[in-house]
Short mmCIF file of C-alpha atoms and ligand atoms in Angstrom, two decimals:
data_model
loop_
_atom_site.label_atom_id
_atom_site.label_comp_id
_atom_site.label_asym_id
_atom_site.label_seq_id
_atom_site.Cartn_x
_atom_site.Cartn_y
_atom_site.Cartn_z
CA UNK A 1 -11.29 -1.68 22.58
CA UNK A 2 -8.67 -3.38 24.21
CA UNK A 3 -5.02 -2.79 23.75
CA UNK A 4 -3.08 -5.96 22.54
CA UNK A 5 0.60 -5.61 22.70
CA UNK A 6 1.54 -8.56 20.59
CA UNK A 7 3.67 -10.73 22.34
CA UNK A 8 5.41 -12.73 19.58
CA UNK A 9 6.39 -9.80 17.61
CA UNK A 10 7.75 -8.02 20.94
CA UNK A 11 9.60 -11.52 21.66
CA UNK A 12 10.32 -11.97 17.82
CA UNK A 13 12.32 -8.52 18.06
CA UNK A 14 14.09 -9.59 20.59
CA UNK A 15 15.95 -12.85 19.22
CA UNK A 16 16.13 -11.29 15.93
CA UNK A 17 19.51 -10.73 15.58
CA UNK A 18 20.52 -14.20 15.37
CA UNK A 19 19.55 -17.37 13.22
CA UNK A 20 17.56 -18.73 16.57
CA UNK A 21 15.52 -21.49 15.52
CA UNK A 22 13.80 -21.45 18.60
CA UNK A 23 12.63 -18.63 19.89
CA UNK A 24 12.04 -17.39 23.18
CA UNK A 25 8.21 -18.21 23.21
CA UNK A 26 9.64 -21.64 23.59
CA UNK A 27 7.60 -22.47 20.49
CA UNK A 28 9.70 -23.70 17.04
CA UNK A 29 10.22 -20.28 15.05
CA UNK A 30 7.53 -20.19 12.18
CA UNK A 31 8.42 -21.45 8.90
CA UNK A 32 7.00 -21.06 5.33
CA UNK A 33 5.04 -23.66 3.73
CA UNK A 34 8.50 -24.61 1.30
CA UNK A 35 10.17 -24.56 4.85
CA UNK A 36 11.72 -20.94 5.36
CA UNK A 37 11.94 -18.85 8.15
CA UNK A 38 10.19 -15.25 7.69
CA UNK A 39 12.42 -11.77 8.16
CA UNK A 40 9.64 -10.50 10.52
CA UNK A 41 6.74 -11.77 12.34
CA UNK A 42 3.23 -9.88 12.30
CA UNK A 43 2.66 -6.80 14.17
CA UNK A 44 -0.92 -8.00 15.15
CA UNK A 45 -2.08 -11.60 15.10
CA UNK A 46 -5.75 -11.53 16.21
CA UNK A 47 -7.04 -9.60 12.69
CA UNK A 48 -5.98 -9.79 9.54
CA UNK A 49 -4.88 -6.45 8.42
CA UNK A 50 -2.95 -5.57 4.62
CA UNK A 51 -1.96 -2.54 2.21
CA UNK A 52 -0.16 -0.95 5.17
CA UNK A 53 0.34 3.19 4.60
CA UNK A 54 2.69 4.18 7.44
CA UNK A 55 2.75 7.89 8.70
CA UNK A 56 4.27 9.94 11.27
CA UNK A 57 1.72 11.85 13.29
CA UNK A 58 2.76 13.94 16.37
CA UNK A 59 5.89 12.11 16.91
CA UNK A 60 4.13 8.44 16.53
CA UNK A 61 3.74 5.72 14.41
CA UNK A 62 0.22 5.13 12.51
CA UNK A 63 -0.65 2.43 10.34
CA UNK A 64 -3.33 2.60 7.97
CA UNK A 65 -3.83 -0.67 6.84
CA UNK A 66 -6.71 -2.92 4.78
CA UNK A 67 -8.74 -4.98 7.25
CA UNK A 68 -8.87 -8.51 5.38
CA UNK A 69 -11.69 -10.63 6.38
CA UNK A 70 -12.61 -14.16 5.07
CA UNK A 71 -16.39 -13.82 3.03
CA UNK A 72 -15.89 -17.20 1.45
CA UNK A 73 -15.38 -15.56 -1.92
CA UNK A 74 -13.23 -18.36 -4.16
CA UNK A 75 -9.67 -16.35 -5.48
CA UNK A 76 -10.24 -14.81 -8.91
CA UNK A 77 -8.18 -12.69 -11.10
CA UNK A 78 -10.39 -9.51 -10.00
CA UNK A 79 -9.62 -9.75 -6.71
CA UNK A 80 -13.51 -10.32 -5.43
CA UNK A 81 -11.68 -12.60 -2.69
CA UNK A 82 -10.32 -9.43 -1.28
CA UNK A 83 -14.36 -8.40 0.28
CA UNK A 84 -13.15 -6.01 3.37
CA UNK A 85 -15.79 -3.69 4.53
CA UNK A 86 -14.00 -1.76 6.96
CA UNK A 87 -10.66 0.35 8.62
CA UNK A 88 -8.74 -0.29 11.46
CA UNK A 89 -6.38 2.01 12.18
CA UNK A 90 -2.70 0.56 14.42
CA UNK A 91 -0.35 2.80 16.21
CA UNK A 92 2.92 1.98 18.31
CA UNK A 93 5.64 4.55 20.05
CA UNK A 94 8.64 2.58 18.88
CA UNK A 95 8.91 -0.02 15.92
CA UNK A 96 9.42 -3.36 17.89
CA UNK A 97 7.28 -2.29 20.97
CA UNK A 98 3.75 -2.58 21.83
CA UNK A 99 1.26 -2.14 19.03
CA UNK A 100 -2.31 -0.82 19.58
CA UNK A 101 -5.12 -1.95 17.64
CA UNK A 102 -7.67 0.71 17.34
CA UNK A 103 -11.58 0.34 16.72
CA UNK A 104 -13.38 0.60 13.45
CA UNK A 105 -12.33 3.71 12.30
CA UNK A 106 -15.15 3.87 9.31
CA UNK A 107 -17.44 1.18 7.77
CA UNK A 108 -18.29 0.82 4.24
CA UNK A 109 -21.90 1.40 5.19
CA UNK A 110 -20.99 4.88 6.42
CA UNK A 111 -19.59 5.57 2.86
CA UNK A 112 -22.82 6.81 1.34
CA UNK A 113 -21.40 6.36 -2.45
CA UNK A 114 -19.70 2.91 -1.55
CA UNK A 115 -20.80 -0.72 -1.65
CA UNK A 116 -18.50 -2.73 -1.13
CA UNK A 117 -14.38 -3.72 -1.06
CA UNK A 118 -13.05 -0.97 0.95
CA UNK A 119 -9.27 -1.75 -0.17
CA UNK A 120 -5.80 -0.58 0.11
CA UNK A 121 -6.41 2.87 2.26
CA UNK A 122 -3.71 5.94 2.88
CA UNK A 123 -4.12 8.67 5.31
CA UNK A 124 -2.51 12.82 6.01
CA UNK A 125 -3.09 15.69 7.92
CA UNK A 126 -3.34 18.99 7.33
CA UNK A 127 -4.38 22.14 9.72
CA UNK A 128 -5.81 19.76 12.58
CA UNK A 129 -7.61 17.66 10.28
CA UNK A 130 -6.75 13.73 9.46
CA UNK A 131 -7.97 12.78 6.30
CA UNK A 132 -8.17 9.00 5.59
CA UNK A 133 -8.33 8.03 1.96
CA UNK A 134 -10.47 4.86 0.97
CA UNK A 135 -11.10 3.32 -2.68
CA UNK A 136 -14.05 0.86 -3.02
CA UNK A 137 -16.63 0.29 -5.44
CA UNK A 138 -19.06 2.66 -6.11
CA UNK A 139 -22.80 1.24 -6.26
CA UNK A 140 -22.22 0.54 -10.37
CA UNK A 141 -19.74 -1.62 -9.29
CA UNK A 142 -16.77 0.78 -10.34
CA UNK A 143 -13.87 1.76 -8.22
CA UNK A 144 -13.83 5.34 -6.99
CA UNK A 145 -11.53 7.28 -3.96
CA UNK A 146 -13.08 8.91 -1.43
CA UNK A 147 -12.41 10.79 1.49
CA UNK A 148 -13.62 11.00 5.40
CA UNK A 149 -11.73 13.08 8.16
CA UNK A 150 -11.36 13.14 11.81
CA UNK A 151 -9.91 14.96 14.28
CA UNK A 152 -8.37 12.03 15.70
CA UNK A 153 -5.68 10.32 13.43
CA UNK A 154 -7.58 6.70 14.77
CA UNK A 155 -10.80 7.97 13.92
CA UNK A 156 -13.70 7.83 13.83
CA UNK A 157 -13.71 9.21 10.72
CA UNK A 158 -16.48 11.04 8.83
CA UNK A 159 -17.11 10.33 5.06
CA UNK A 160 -17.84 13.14 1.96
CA UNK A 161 -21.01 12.30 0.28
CA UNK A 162 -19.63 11.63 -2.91
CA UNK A 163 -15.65 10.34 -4.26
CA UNK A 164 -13.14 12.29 -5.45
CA UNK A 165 -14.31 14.08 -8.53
CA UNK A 166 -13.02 12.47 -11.22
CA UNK A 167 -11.38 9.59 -9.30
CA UNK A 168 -10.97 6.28 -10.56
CA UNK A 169 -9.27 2.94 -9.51
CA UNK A 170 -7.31 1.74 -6.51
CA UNK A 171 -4.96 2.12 -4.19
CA UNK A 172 -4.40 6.63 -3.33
CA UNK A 173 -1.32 7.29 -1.74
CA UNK A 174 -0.71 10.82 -0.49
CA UNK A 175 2.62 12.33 -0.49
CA UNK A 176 3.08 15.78 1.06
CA UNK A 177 6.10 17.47 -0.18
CA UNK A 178 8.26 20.36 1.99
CA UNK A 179 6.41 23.22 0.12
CA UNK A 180 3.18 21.77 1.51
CA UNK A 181 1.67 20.84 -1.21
CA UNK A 182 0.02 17.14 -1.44
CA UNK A 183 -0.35 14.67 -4.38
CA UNK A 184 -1.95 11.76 -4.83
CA UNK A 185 -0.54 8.56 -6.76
CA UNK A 186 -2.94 6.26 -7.42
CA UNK A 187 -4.07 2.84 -10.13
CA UNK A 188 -4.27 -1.06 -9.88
CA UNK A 189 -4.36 -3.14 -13.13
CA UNK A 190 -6.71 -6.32 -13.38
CA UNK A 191 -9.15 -6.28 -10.20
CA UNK A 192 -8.06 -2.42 -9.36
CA UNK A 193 -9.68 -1.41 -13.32
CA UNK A 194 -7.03 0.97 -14.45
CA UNK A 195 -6.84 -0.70 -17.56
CA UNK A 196 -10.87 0.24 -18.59
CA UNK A 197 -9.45 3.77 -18.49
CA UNK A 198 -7.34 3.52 -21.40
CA UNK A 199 -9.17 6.02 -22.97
CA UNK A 200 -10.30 8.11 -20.53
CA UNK A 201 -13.24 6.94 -19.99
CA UNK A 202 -14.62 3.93 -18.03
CA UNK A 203 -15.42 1.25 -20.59
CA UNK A 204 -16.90 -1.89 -18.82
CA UNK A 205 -15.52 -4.36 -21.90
CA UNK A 206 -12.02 -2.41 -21.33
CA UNK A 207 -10.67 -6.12 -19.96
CA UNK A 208 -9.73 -7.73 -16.88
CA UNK A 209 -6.18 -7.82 -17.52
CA UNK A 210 -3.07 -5.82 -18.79
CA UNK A 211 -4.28 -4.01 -22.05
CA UNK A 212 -2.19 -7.18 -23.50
CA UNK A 213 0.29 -4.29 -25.67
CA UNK A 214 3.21 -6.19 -24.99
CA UNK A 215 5.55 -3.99 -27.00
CA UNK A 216 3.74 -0.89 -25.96
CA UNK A 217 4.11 1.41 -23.26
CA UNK A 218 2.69 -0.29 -20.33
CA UNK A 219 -0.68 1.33 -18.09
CA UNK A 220 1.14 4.16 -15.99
CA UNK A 221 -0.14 5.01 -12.60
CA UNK A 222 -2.20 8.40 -12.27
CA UNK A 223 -0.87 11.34 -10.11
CA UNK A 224 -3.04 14.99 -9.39
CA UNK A 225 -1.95 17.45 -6.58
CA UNK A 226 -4.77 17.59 -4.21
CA UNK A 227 -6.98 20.80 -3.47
CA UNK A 228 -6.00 22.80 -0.72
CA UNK A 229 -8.83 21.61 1.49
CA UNK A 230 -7.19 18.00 0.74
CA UNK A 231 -10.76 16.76 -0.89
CA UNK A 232 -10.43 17.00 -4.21
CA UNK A 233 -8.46 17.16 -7.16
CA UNK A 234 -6.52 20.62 -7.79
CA UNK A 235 -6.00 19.36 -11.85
CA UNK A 236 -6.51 16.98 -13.87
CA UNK A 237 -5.00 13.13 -13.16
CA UNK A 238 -1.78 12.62 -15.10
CA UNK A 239 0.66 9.65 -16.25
CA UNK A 240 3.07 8.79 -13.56
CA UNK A 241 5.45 7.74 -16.11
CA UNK A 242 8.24 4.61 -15.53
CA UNK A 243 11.09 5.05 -17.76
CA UNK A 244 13.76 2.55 -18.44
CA UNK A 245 17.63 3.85 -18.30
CA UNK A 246 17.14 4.99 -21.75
CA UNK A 247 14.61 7.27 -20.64
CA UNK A 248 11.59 4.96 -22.56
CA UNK A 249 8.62 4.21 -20.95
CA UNK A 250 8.45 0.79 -19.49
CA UNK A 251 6.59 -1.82 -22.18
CA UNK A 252 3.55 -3.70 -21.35
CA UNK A 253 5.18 -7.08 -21.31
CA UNK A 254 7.93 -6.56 -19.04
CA UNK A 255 6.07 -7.80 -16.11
CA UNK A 256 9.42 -7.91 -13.90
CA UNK A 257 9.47 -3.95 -13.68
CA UNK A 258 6.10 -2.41 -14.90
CA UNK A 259 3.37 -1.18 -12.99
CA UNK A 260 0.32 -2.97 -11.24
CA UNK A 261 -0.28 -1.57 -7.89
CA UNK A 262 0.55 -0.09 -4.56
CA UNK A 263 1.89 3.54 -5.56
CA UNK A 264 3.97 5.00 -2.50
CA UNK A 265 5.81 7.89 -2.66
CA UNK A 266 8.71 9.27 -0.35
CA UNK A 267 11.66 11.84 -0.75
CA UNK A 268 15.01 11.42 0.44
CA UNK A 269 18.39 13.31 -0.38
CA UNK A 270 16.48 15.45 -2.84
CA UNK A 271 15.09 13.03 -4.82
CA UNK A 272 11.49 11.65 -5.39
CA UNK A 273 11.19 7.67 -5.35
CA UNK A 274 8.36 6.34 -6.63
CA UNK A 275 7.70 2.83 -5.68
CA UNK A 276 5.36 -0.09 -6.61
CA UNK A 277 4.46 -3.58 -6.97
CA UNK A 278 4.10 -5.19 -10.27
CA UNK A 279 1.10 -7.77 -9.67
CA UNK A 280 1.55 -11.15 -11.27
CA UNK A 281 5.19 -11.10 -11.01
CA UNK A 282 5.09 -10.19 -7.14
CA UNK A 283 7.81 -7.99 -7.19
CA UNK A 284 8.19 -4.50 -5.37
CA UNK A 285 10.08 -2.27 -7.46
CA UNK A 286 11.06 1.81 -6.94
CA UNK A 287 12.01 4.16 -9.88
CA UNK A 288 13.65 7.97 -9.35
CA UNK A 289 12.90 11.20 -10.27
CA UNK A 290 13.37 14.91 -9.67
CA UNK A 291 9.55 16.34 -9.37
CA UNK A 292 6.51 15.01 -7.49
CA UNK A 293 5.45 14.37 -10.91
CA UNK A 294 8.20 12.40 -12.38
CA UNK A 295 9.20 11.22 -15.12
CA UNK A 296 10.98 8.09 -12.94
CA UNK A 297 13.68 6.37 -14.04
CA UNK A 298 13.19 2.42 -13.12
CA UNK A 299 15.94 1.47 -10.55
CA UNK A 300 15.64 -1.82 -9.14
CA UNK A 301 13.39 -4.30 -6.74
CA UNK A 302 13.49 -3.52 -3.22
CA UNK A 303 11.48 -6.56 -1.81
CA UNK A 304 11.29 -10.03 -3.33
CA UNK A 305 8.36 -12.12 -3.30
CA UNK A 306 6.23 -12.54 -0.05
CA UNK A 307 4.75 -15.18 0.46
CA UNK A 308 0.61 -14.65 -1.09
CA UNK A 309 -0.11 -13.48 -4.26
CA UNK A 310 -0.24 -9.53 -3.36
CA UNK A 311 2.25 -7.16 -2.21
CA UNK A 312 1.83 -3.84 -0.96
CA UNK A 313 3.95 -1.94 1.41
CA UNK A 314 5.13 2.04 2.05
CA UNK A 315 8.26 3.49 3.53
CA UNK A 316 8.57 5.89 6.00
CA UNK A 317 11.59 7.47 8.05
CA UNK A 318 10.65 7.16 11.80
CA UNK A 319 13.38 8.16 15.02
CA UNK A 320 16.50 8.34 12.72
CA UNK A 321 15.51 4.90 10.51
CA UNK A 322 13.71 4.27 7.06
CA UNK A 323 11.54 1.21 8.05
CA UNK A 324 9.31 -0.88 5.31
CA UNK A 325 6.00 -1.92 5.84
CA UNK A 326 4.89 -4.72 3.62
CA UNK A 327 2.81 -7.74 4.55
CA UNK A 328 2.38 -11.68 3.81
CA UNK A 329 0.28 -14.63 4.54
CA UNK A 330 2.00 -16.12 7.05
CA UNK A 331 -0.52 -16.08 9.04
CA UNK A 332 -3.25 -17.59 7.39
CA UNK A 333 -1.77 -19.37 4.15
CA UNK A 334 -4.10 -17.64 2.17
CA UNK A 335 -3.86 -15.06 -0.31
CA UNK A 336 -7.18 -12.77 0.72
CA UNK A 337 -6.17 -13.17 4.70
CA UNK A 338 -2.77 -11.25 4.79
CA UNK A 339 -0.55 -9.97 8.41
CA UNK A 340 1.73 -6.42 8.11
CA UNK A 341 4.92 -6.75 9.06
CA UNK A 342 7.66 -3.96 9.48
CA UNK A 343 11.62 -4.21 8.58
CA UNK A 344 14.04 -1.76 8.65
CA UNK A 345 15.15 -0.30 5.13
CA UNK A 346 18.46 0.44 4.35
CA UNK A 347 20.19 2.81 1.45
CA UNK A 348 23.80 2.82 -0.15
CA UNK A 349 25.43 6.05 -0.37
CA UNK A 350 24.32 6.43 -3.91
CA UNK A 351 20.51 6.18 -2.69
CA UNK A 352 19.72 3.51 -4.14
CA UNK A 353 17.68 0.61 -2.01
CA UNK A 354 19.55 -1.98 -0.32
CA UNK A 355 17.11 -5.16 -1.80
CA UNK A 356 15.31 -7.09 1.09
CA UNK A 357 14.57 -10.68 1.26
CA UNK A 358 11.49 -11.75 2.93
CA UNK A 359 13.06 -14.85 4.09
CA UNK A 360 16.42 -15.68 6.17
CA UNK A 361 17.24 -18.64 3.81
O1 FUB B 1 -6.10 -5.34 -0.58
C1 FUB B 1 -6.74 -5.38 -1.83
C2 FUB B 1 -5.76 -5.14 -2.92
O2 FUB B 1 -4.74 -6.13 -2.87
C3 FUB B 1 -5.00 -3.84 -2.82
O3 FUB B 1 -5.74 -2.73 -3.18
C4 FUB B 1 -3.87 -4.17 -3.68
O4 FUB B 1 -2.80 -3.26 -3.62
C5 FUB B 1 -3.51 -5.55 -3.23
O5 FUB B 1 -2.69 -5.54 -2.09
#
């Protein structure tokens, strides 16, 4: 596969700094449909790639991204829009240079328990091992996680025969703290089916939507440490729970700051910040705790709406800088056919998240 350093990003990088409205491709700088001009451009322009999980491997940058693809599929509420059936894995040296788009790193028809919708992936290594993480729907048409692993961290990458025991939902995240041990955060309301495991147990007429408890705690997302062959489950899945400042958890109808989707996990200063986005409201928010497993206290949005209907994103320090990886639709207009960007991320002393704006005005 050929490498494709992308030119406007590299050129994009260059003229950042200033309010340019023309850049140096000699081309007017992109604008938004409502007319605004986009913080970054996309890192690769040729696919259409989502859900980016960021990781340091052997002093590099990997992203693990969805691979969006158009199947004709009209939007819907599920998410059956969103039909990718594969993983491409992308990789640069520096944030801002060249970025390399690998080849199909597994296919959804080398899953043998998967059928289709191979969404938002996450990736880690352990004792010369890469391990991707993939959730997609199982042949009953319910979401599961699986895992395949490679000794390259671009694949190919080999799948299990069977999910995660006891997995569930959307969206795995793997955070590996400094004792070694891993966890993985995980759940998507609406299309990702966390809600028709309310009880428990999958219930099929368990709704499409939020469990509509407005004055209720809201859905939490699921955390287990992983096994120590990184495969399985060590214990059973728990709440990841989202407090407010009075140590409550988060309600059901406060759609500004509960959960929806896109658990990512990183520690910094001591502290564990879970972050998030909350769905219909388009928001990515981050609470803070003091153990893997929480409880986190609800601090504030970090990113405001992209432009799509989705956001998704993870943080990662990389060379001396926290960077965010989030994406948008740009590219395409449309809310199934998203591009990853990268910006840097900035803290106050305190530690909490200096907001970012999508936009320049
Ligand atoms: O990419 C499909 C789904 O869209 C992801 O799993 C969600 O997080 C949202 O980004």
């Amino acid at each position: 596969m050929p490498r494709r350093p992308n030119t406007w990003f590299a050129i994009a990088a260059l003229v950042a700094s200033g309010g340019a409205a023309i850049a140096q491709t000699g081309k007017p700088e992109p604008r938004s449909p409502d007319g605004r001009r986009y913080l970054s451009q996309p890192l690769v322009t040729d696919i259409y790639t989502a859900d980016p999980s960021a990781h340091v491997f052997d002093g590099k940058l990997y992203v693990y991204p969805s691979h969006d693809v158009d199947a004709g599929i009209p939007d819907d509420d599920l998410g059956n829009q969103y039909a990718m059936h594969d993983y491409r894995v992308l990789s640069m040296d520096r944030v801002g240079g060249p970025v390399t788009e690998h080849p199909v790193a597994i296919d959804v028809k080398d899953i043998p328990w998967a059928s289709k919708q191979t969404w938002a992936p996450d990736a880690a290594y352990k004792d010369g091992t890469y391990f991707l993480y993939m959730p997609a729907r199982d042949k009953a048409g319910v979401f599961r996680i699986g895992v395949a692993t490679s000794k390259s961290p671009t694949g190919p990458f080999k799948a299990e025969a069977e999910p995660i025991r006891g997995s569930f939902s959307i969206d795995p995240a793997v955070f590996t703290d400094a004792d070694g041990r891993s966890y993985m955060y995980w759940g998507g309301i609406w299309g990702g089916q966390l809600q028709r495991w309310a009880s428990g147990r999958y219930d099929p007429k368990g709704g499409d939507t939020d469990l509509k408890q407005d004055d209720r705690p809201a859905l939490m997302p699921k955390v287990a440490r992983l096994s120590a062959d990184m495969k399985q489950f060590a214990e059973a899945p728990r709440d990841v729970v989202i407090t407010d400042a009075a140590g409550k958890p988060l309600l059901g109808g406060d759609h500004d700051r509960r959960f929806f989707e896109a658990s990512w996990t990183f520690k910094r200063g001591g502290k564990y910040y879970f972050t998030y986005s909350t769905g219909d409201t388009h928001f990515l928010n981050y609470a803070i705790g003091s153990t893997p497993y929480g409880p986190f206290r609800y601090t504030g949005h970090f990113l405001s709406p992209v432009q799509g209907w989705t956001s998704h994103h993870s943080i990662v320090e990389f060379k001396g800088k926290w960077w965010l990886f989030y994406h948008d639709t740009q590219l395409s207009n449309k809310n199934h056919l998203r591009s990853v960007k990268v910006t840097e991320l900035s803290f106050d002393p305190d530690g909490t998240i200096r907001p970012i704006d999508p936009f320049k005005d």
